[in-house]
PDB file of C-alpha atoms and ligand atoms in Angstrom:
ATOM      1  CA  MET A 160      92.492  84.886 103.084  1.00  0.00           C
ATOM      2  CA  LYS A 161      95.924  85.084 104.665  1.00  0.00           C
ATOM      3  CA  TYR A 162      98.420  82.308 103.886  1.00  0.00           C
ATOM      4  CA  LEU A 163     101.624  81.720 105.798  1.00  0.00           C
ATOM      5  CA  VAL A 164     104.000  79.564 103.787  1.00  0.00           C
ATOM      6  CA  PHE A 165     107.301  78.115 104.948  1.00  0.00           C
ATOM      7  CA  SER A 166     109.668  75.385 103.754  1.00  0.00           C
ATOM      8  CA  ASP A 167     112.899  73.463 104.365  1.00  0.00           C
ATOM      9  CA  ILE A 168     112.925  73.158 108.144  1.00  0.00           C
ATOM     10  CA  HIS A 169     115.493  70.369 107.957  1.00  0.00           C
ATOM     11  CA  GLY A 170     115.206  69.181 111.538  1.00  0.00           C
ATOM     12  CA  ASN A 171     115.959  72.614 112.997  1.00  0.00           C
ATOM     13  CA  VAL A 172     113.405  72.875 115.792  1.00  0.00           C
ATOM     14  CA  GLU A 173     114.848  76.112 117.194  1.00  0.00           C
ATOM     15  CA  ALA A 174     114.160  77.895 113.897  1.00  0.00           C
ATOM     16  CA  LEU A 175     110.762  76.208 113.512  1.00  0.00           C
ATOM     17  CA  ARG A 176     109.617  77.227 117.010  1.00  0.00           C
ATOM     18  CA  THR A 177     110.521  80.840 116.261  1.00  0.00           C
ATOM     19  CA  VAL A 178     108.403  80.785 113.094  1.00  0.00           C
ATOM     20  CA  LEU A 179     105.531  79.083 114.945  1.00  0.00           C
ATOM     21  CA  ASP A 180     105.605  81.859 117.573  1.00  0.00           C
ATOM     22  CA  GLU A 181     105.287  84.325 114.723  1.00  0.00           C
ATOM     23  CA  ILE A 182     102.361  82.333 113.334  1.00  0.00           C
ATOM     24  CA  ASP A 183     100.632  82.707 116.723  1.00  0.00           C
ATOM     25  CA  ALA A 184     101.062  86.463 116.432  1.00  0.00           C
ATOM     26  CA  LEU A 185     100.082  86.793 112.752  1.00  0.00           C
ATOM     27  CA  ARG A 186      97.078  84.431 112.880  1.00  0.00           C
ATOM     28  CA  PRO A 187      97.015  83.336 109.206  1.00  0.00           C
ATOM     29  CA  ASP A 188      93.952  81.524 107.839  1.00  0.00           C
ATOM     30  CA  LEU A 189      96.065  78.764 106.351  1.00  0.00           C
ATOM     31  CA  VAL A 190      99.571  77.483 107.125  1.00  0.00           C
ATOM     32  CA  ALA A 191     101.356  75.633 104.330  1.00  0.00           C
ATOM     33  CA  CYS A 192     104.650  73.763 104.716  1.00  0.00           C
ATOM     34  CA  LEU A 193     106.515  73.055 101.470  1.00  0.00           C
ATOM     35  CA  GLY A 194     108.519  70.086 102.698  1.00  0.00           C
ATOM     36  CA  ASP A 195     111.971  68.970 103.778  1.00  0.00           C
ATOM     37  CA  VAL A 196     110.763  68.907 107.357  1.00  0.00           C
ATOM     38  CA  VAL A 197     113.713  66.614 108.152  1.00  0.00           C
ATOM     39  CA  GLY A 198     117.300  65.988 106.988  1.00  0.00           C
ATOM     40  CA  TYR A 199     120.535  67.778 108.090  1.00  0.00           C
ATOM     41  CA  GLY A 200     119.330  69.027 111.498  1.00  0.00           C
ATOM     42  CA  GLY A 201     119.434  67.468 114.957  1.00  0.00           C
ATOM     43  CA  SER A 202     115.715  67.470 115.870  1.00  0.00           C
ATOM     44  CA  PRO A 203     113.780  65.678 113.111  1.00  0.00           C
ATOM     45  CA  ALA A 204     111.171  64.003 115.349  1.00  0.00           C
ATOM     46  CA  GLU A 205     110.190  67.264 117.065  1.00  0.00           C
ATOM     47  CA  CYS A 206     109.891  68.983 113.682  1.00  0.00           C
ATOM     48  CA  VAL A 207     107.644  66.250 112.230  1.00  0.00           C
ATOM     49  CA  GLU A 208     105.360  66.479 115.268  1.00  0.00           C
ATOM     50  CA  LEU A 209     105.195  70.286 115.286  1.00  0.00           C
ATOM     51  CA  VAL A 210     104.523  70.514 111.551  1.00  0.00           C
ATOM     52  CA  ASP A 211     101.822  67.874 111.910  1.00  0.00           C
ATOM     53  CA  SER A 212     100.116  69.863 114.646  1.00  0.00           C
ATOM     54  CA  ARG A 213     100.443  73.311 113.038  1.00  0.00           C
ATOM     55  CA  ALA A 214     100.420  73.084 109.231  1.00  0.00           C
ATOM     56  CA  ASP A 215      97.120  72.780 107.351  1.00  0.00           C
ATOM     57  CA  ILE A 216      98.920  71.658 104.193  1.00  0.00           C
ATOM     58  CA  THR A 217     102.267  69.867 103.969  1.00  0.00           C
ATOM     59  CA  VAL A 218     103.865  68.773 100.718  1.00  0.00           C
ATOM     60  CA  CYS A 219     106.729  66.299 100.461  1.00  0.00           C
ATOM     61  CA  GLY A 220     110.370  67.333 100.039  1.00  0.00           C
ATOM     62  CA  ASN A 221     113.145  65.155  98.646  1.00  0.00           C
ATOM     63  CA  HIS A 222     114.629  64.577 102.136  1.00  0.00           C
ATOM     64  CA  ASP A 223     111.192  63.643 103.529  1.00  0.00           C
ATOM     65  CA  TYR A 224     110.767  61.218 100.643  1.00  0.00           C
ATOM     66  CA  VAL A 225     113.965  59.370 101.565  1.00  0.00           C
ATOM     67  CA  ALA A 226     113.297  59.574 105.338  1.00  0.00           C
ATOM     68  CA  ALA A 227     109.909  57.903 104.791  1.00  0.00           C
ATOM     69  CA  GLY A 228     111.580  55.086 102.883  1.00  0.00           C
ATOM     70  CA  LEU A 229     110.014  56.070  99.545  1.00  0.00           C
ATOM     71  CA  GLY A 230     113.358  56.789  97.879  1.00  0.00           C
ATOM     72  CA  ASP A 231     116.954  55.695  98.415  1.00  0.00           C
ATOM     73  CA  GLY A 232     118.688  59.113  98.263  1.00  0.00           C
ATOM     74  CA  ASP A 233     121.302  57.905  95.791  1.00  0.00           C
ATOM     75  CA  ASP A 234     121.514  61.455  94.422  1.00  0.00           C
ATOM     76  CA  PHE A 235     122.416  62.856  97.885  1.00  0.00           C
ATOM     77  CA  ASN A 236     125.967  64.011  98.630  1.00  0.00           C
ATOM     78  CA  ALA A 237     127.966  62.263 101.371  1.00  0.00           C
ATOM     79  CA  THR A 238     126.979  64.701 104.141  1.00  0.00           C
ATOM     80  CA  ALA A 239     123.276  64.618 103.265  1.00  0.00           C
ATOM     81  CA  ARG A 240     123.423  60.844 103.179  1.00  0.00           C
ATOM     82  CA  ILE A 241     124.998  60.576 106.661  1.00  0.00           C
ATOM     83  CA  ALA A 242     122.333  62.956 107.994  1.00  0.00           C
ATOM     84  CA  ILE A 243     119.393  61.156 106.374  1.00  0.00           C
ATOM     85  CA  GLU A 244     120.593  57.766 107.624  1.00  0.00           C
ATOM     86  CA  TRP A 245     120.814  59.151 111.159  1.00  0.00           C
ATOM     87  CA  THR A 246     117.385  60.804 110.701  1.00  0.00           C
ATOM     88  CA  ARG A 247     115.844  57.496 109.664  1.00  0.00           C
ATOM     89  CA  SER A 248     117.364  55.824 112.714  1.00  0.00           C
ATOM     90  CA  VAL A 249     115.770  58.286 115.167  1.00  0.00           C
ATOM     91  CA  LEU A 250     112.317  58.586 113.576  1.00  0.00           C
ATOM     92  CA  THR A 251     109.637  56.158 114.742  1.00  0.00           C
ATOM     93  CA  ALA A 252     107.336  54.211 112.436  1.00  0.00           C
ATOM     94  CA  ASP A 253     104.603  56.746 113.310  1.00  0.00           C
ATOM     95  CA  HIS A 254     106.799  59.663 112.217  1.00  0.00           C
ATOM     96  CA  LYS A 255     107.619  57.892 108.963  1.00  0.00           C
ATOM     97  CA  GLU A 256     103.956  57.226 108.356  1.00  0.00           C
ATOM     98  CA  LEU A 257     103.150  60.926 108.818  1.00  0.00           C
ATOM     99  CA  ILE A 258     105.943  61.922 106.417  1.00  0.00           C
ATOM    100  CA  GLY A 259     104.988  59.233 103.909  1.00  0.00           C
ATOM    101  CA  ALA A 260     101.472  60.698 103.751  1.00  0.00           C
ATOM    102  CA  TYR A 261     102.624  64.167 102.579  1.00  0.00           C
ATOM    103  CA  ASP A 262     101.200  65.018  99.152  1.00  0.00           C
ATOM    104  CA  SER A 263     103.531  65.834  96.277  1.00  0.00           C
ATOM    105  CA  LEU A 264     101.435  68.850  95.280  1.00  0.00           C
ATOM    106  CA  ARG A 265      98.560  70.807  96.842  1.00  0.00           C
ATOM    107  CA  ARG A 266      96.241  73.534  95.633  1.00  0.00           C
ATOM    108  CA  HIS A 267      94.184  76.027  97.602  1.00  0.00           C
ATOM    109  CA  GLY A 268      92.283  78.971  96.150  1.00  0.00           C
ATOM    110  CA  ASP A 269      94.571  80.839  93.758  1.00  0.00           C
ATOM    111  CA  CYS A 270      97.686  79.086  95.093  1.00  0.00           C
ATOM    112  CA  ILE A 271      99.592  75.935  94.238  1.00  0.00           C
ATOM    113  CA  PHE A 272     102.171  74.509  96.654  1.00  0.00           C
ATOM    114  CA  ALA A 273     105.154  72.295  95.783  1.00  0.00           C
ATOM    115  CA  HIS A 274     108.649  71.591  97.151  1.00  0.00           C
ATOM    116  CA  GLY A 275     110.564  72.002  93.866  1.00  0.00           C
ATOM    117  CA  SER A 276     109.100  72.737  90.448  1.00  0.00           C
ATOM    118  CA  PRO A 277     105.355  71.931  90.453  1.00  0.00           C
ATOM    119  CA  VAL A 278     105.561  70.783  86.808  1.00  0.00           C
ATOM    120  CA  ASP A 279     106.877  67.344  87.831  1.00  0.00           C
ATOM    121  CA  PRO A 280     106.996  67.479  91.647  1.00  0.00           C
ATOM    122  CA  LEU A 281     108.673  64.125  92.288  1.00  0.00           C
ATOM    123  CA  ALA A 282     111.536  65.041  89.913  1.00  0.00           C
ATOM    124  CA  TRP A 283     112.636  67.582  92.595  1.00  0.00           C
ATOM    125  CA  GLU A 284     113.706  70.189  90.029  1.00  0.00           C
ATOM    126  CA  TYR A 285     115.273  73.361  91.406  1.00  0.00           C
ATOM    127  CA  ILE A 286     114.043  76.729  90.202  1.00  0.00           C
ATOM    128  CA  PHE A 287     117.194  78.844  89.968  1.00  0.00           C
ATOM    129  CA  THR A 288     117.063  80.615  86.601  1.00  0.00           C
ATOM    130  CA  MET A 289     114.473  82.742  84.815  1.00  0.00           C
ATOM    131  CA  LYS A 290     114.081  79.857  82.365  1.00  0.00           C
ATOM    132  CA  ASP A 291     113.242  77.491  85.254  1.00  0.00           C
ATOM    133  CA  ALA A 292     110.779  80.059  86.605  1.00  0.00           C
ATOM    134  CA  ARG A 293     109.077  80.505  83.227  1.00  0.00           C
ATOM    135  CA  ARG A 294     108.713  76.750  82.856  1.00  0.00           C
ATOM    136  CA  ALA A 295     107.109  76.473  86.309  1.00  0.00           C
ATOM    137  CA  LEU A 296     104.692  79.334  85.588  1.00  0.00           C
ATOM    138  CA  LEU A 297     103.748  78.089  82.114  1.00  0.00           C
ATOM    139  CA  GLY A 298     103.249  74.575  83.472  1.00  0.00           C
ATOM    140  CA  THR A 299     100.684  75.722  86.054  1.00  0.00           C
ATOM    141  CA  SER A 300      97.569  77.877  85.956  1.00  0.00           C
ATOM    142  CA  GLU A 301      97.242  79.154  89.531  1.00  0.00           C
ATOM    143  CA  ARG A 302      97.928  82.842  90.073  1.00  0.00           C
ATOM    144  CA  ILE A 303     100.414  82.177  92.858  1.00  0.00           C
ATOM    145  CA  VAL A 304     102.972  79.369  92.722  1.00  0.00           C
ATOM    146  CA  CYS A 305     104.779  78.674  96.022  1.00  0.00           C
ATOM    147  CA  VAL A 306     107.985  76.630  96.128  1.00  0.00           C
ATOM    148  CA  GLY A 307     111.038  75.985  98.322  1.00  0.00           C
ATOM    149  CA  HIS A 308     113.924  73.522  97.743  1.00  0.00           C
ATOM    150  CA  THR A 309     116.717  75.994  96.828  1.00  0.00           C
ATOM    151  CA  HIS A 310     116.777  77.573 100.329  1.00  0.00           C
ATOM    152  CA  ILE A 311     117.022  80.966  98.610  1.00  0.00           C
ATOM    153  CA  PRO A 312     113.974  83.226  98.945  1.00  0.00           C
ATOM    154  CA  GLY A 313     112.777  85.335  96.031  1.00  0.00           C
ATOM    155  CA  VAL A 314     109.760  86.398  93.991  1.00  0.00           C
ATOM    156  CA  ILE A 315     109.361  86.467  90.226  1.00  0.00           C
ATOM    157  CA  SER A 316     106.244  87.934  88.655  1.00  0.00           C
ATOM    158  CA  TRP A 317     104.949  87.166  85.190  1.00  0.00           C
ATOM    159  CA  ARG A 318     102.670  88.946  82.762  1.00  0.00           C
ATOM    160  CA  GLU A 319     101.584  87.281  79.548  1.00  0.00           C
ATOM    161  CA  ASP A 320     102.553  90.211  77.301  1.00  0.00           C
ATOM    162  CA  ALA A 321     105.558  91.463  79.279  1.00  0.00           C
ATOM    163  CA  GLY A 322     107.281  88.305  80.499  1.00  0.00           C
ATOM    164  CA  ALA A 323     109.031  87.724  83.814  1.00  0.00           C
ATOM    165  CA  ARG A 324     110.313  90.265  86.320  1.00  0.00           C
ATOM    166  CA  ILE A 325     112.316  89.829  89.524  1.00  0.00           C
ATOM    167  CA  GLU A 326     110.570  91.521  92.448  1.00  0.00           C
ATOM    168  CA  ARG A 327     113.241  93.056  94.675  1.00  0.00           C
ATOM    169  CA  SER A 328     111.167  94.458  97.519  1.00  0.00           C
ATOM    170  CA  SER A 329     110.261  92.374 100.584  1.00  0.00           C
ATOM    171  CA  ILE A 330     106.687  93.699 100.413  1.00  0.00           C
ATOM    172  CA  ILE A 331     105.132  93.175  96.998  1.00  0.00           C
ATOM    173  CA  GLU A 332     101.789  94.465  95.830  1.00  0.00           C
ATOM    174  CA  ILE A 333      99.922  91.826  93.842  1.00  0.00           C
ATOM    175  CA  GLU A 334      98.954  93.346  90.472  1.00  0.00           C
ATOM    176  CA  PRO A 335      95.733  92.005  88.934  1.00  0.00           C
ATOM    177  CA  ASP A 336      97.266  91.040  85.577  1.00  0.00           C
ATOM    178  CA  ARG A 337     100.369  89.318  86.940  1.00  0.00           C
ATOM    179  CA  ARG A 338     101.129  85.849  88.260  1.00  0.00           C
ATOM    180  CA  TYR A 339     103.693  85.229  91.005  1.00  0.00           C
ATOM    181  CA  LEU A 340     106.291  82.555  91.646  1.00  0.00           C
ATOM    182  CA  ILE A 341     107.322  82.750  95.291  1.00  0.00           C
ATOM    183  CA  ASN A 342     110.311  80.864  96.654  1.00  0.00           C
ATOM    184  CA  VAL A 343     109.725  81.125 100.388  1.00  0.00           C
ATOM    185  CA  GLY A 344     113.343  80.272 101.261  1.00  0.00           C
ATOM    186  CA  SER A 345     114.237  78.037 104.205  1.00  0.00           C
ATOM    187  CA  VAL A 346     113.310  78.016 107.881  1.00  0.00           C
ATOM    188  CA  GLY A 347     116.114  75.803 109.132  1.00  0.00           C
ATOM    189  CA  GLN A 348     119.020  76.153 106.696  1.00  0.00           C
ATOM    190  CA  PRO A 349     118.932  79.412 104.681  1.00  0.00           C
ATOM    191  CA  ARG A 350     121.587  79.634 101.956  1.00  0.00           C
ATOM    192  CA  ASP A 351     121.436  83.272 100.940  1.00  0.00           C
ATOM    193  CA  GLY A 352     123.969  84.545 103.478  1.00  0.00           C
ATOM    194  CA  ILE A 353     121.300  85.561 106.020  1.00  0.00           C
ATOM    195  CA  SER A 354     120.977  83.097 108.898  1.00  0.00           C
ATOM    196  CA  ALA A 355     117.473  84.220 109.945  1.00  0.00           C
ATOM    197  CA  ALA A 356     114.549  81.856 109.229  1.00  0.00           C
ATOM    198  CA  SER A 357     112.658  82.720 106.047  1.00  0.00           C
ATOM    199  CA  PHE A 358     108.938  82.490 105.232  1.00  0.00           C
ATOM    200  CA  ALA A 359     106.253  84.281 103.224  1.00  0.00           C
ATOM    201  CA  LEU A 360     102.950  85.786 104.178  1.00  0.00           C
ATOM    202  CA  ILE A 361     100.434  86.139 101.366  1.00  0.00           C
ATOM    203  CA  ASP A 362      97.437  88.343 102.063  1.00  0.00           C
ATOM    204  CA  ALA A 363      95.026  87.680  99.206  1.00  0.00           C
ATOM    205  CA  ARG A 364      92.465  90.209 100.456  1.00  0.00           C
ATOM    206  CA  LYS A 365      94.933  93.097 100.750  1.00  0.00           C
ATOM    207  CA  GLY A 366      96.842  91.894  97.666  1.00  0.00           C
ATOM    208  CA  LEU A 367     100.227  91.761  99.395  1.00  0.00           C
ATOM    209  CA  ILE A 368     103.133  89.329  99.498  1.00  0.00           C
ATOM    210  CA  ASN A 369     105.395  89.847 102.483  1.00  0.00           C
ATOM    211  CA  MET A 370     108.780  88.075 102.457  1.00  0.00           C
ATOM    212  CA  ARG A 371     109.792  87.765 106.095  1.00  0.00           C
ATOM    213  CA  ARG A 372     112.998  86.921 108.012  1.00  0.00           C
ATOM    214  CA  ILE A 373     113.152  86.172 111.675  1.00  0.00           C
ATOM    215  CA  PRO A 374     116.329  85.555 113.703  1.00  0.00           C
ATOM    216  CA  TYR A 375     116.454  82.458 115.907  1.00  0.00           C
ATOM    217  CA  ASP A 376     118.900  80.788 118.313  1.00  0.00           C
ATOM    218  CA  VAL A 377     121.447  79.462 115.790  1.00  0.00           C
ATOM    219  CA  GLY A 378     123.850  78.374 118.586  1.00  0.00           C
ATOM    220  CA  SER A 379     121.348  75.928 120.093  1.00  0.00           C
ATOM    221  CA  ALA A 380     120.558  74.430 116.686  1.00  0.00           C
ATOM    222  CA  GLN A 381     124.299  73.963 116.075  1.00  0.00           C
ATOM    223  CA  GLU A 382     124.694  72.308 119.492  1.00  0.00           C
ATOM    224  CA  ARG A 383     121.929  69.839 118.656  1.00  0.00           C
ATOM    225  CA  ILE A 384     123.751  68.848 115.438  1.00  0.00           C
ATOM    226  CA  ARG A 385     127.081  68.396 117.264  1.00  0.00           C
ATOM    227  CA  GLU A 386     125.695  66.432 120.226  1.00  0.00           C
ATOM    228  CA  ASN A 387     124.110  63.953 117.809  1.00  0.00           C
ATOM    229  CA  GLY A 388     127.455  63.385 116.086  1.00  0.00           C
ATOM    230  CA  LEU A 389     126.329  64.764 112.725  1.00  0.00           C
ATOM    231  CA  PRO A 390     128.960  66.290 110.376  1.00  0.00           C
ATOM    232  CA  GLU A 391     130.424  69.579 111.689  1.00  0.00           C
ATOM    233  CA  SER A 392     129.781  71.307 108.350  1.00  0.00           C
ATOM    234  CA  LEU A 393     126.037  71.009 109.008  1.00  0.00           C
ATOM    235  CA  ALA A 394     126.469  73.062 112.203  1.00  0.00           C
ATOM    236  CA  SER A 395     128.857  75.670 110.830  1.00  0.00           C
ATOM    237  CA  ARG A 396     126.807  76.356 107.690  1.00  0.00           C
ATOM    238  CA  LEU A 397     123.840  77.543 109.789  1.00  0.00           C
ATOM    239  CA  ALA A 398     125.767  80.610 110.921  1.00  0.00           C
ATOM    240  CA  LEU A 399     127.228  81.245 107.457  1.00  0.00           C
ATOM    241  CA  ALA A 400     123.873  80.609 105.776  1.00  0.00           C
ATOM    242  CA  ARG A 401     125.616  78.894 102.829  1.00  0.00           C
TER     243      ARG A 401
HETATM  244 ZN1   ZN B 644     115.828  71.406 101.440  1.00  0.00          ZN
END
């Protein structure tokens, strides 16, 4: 079983198309999207439609939740709020219905999929620290826990008797007595200083986790943000990846 897992597209269809091309080449058995399909970027409708046609599993992100009208986004900063209001104005009722149907949590085989911490998915908790990671691992039982939300990719492994360890390689061999927390990073708005779209490929048969980056046309994505009158900072941050 080969899983391709991506997250946080944020209305960036240029980045999403690049990842989808890679999916065509890699031919995974299951494609999972960990949410925040919309918000910030200039092409939310296209992203909702593409994710709907290509992902086998999609879980809800905090921006999706507000875009679908399920939440009010009162915890969003000013820029995020401007972007989500614009997003809501350009999405049709059909798009909102698709988004509103995303699950908060999904399981498949040895994997569990959530946007933020799977312990309380609609609380949208970020997993930044080792303590956060431990809590997420202890609160679940699946061998592989896949999350997004922070826009920063990374893998932490856990062994009952030895505790947590940060995995620093981009190709990680799955050890039989360890569990893995994988933050797949962000397709459409990475924040780790690398502008390339981020995703993870998990090959359960070969026992490998492959953390992948793939460059896309950042300039076109920035243009789309500017031509829709969204805040300039949303365009400039794509190149800075902050
Ligand atoms: Zn996000």
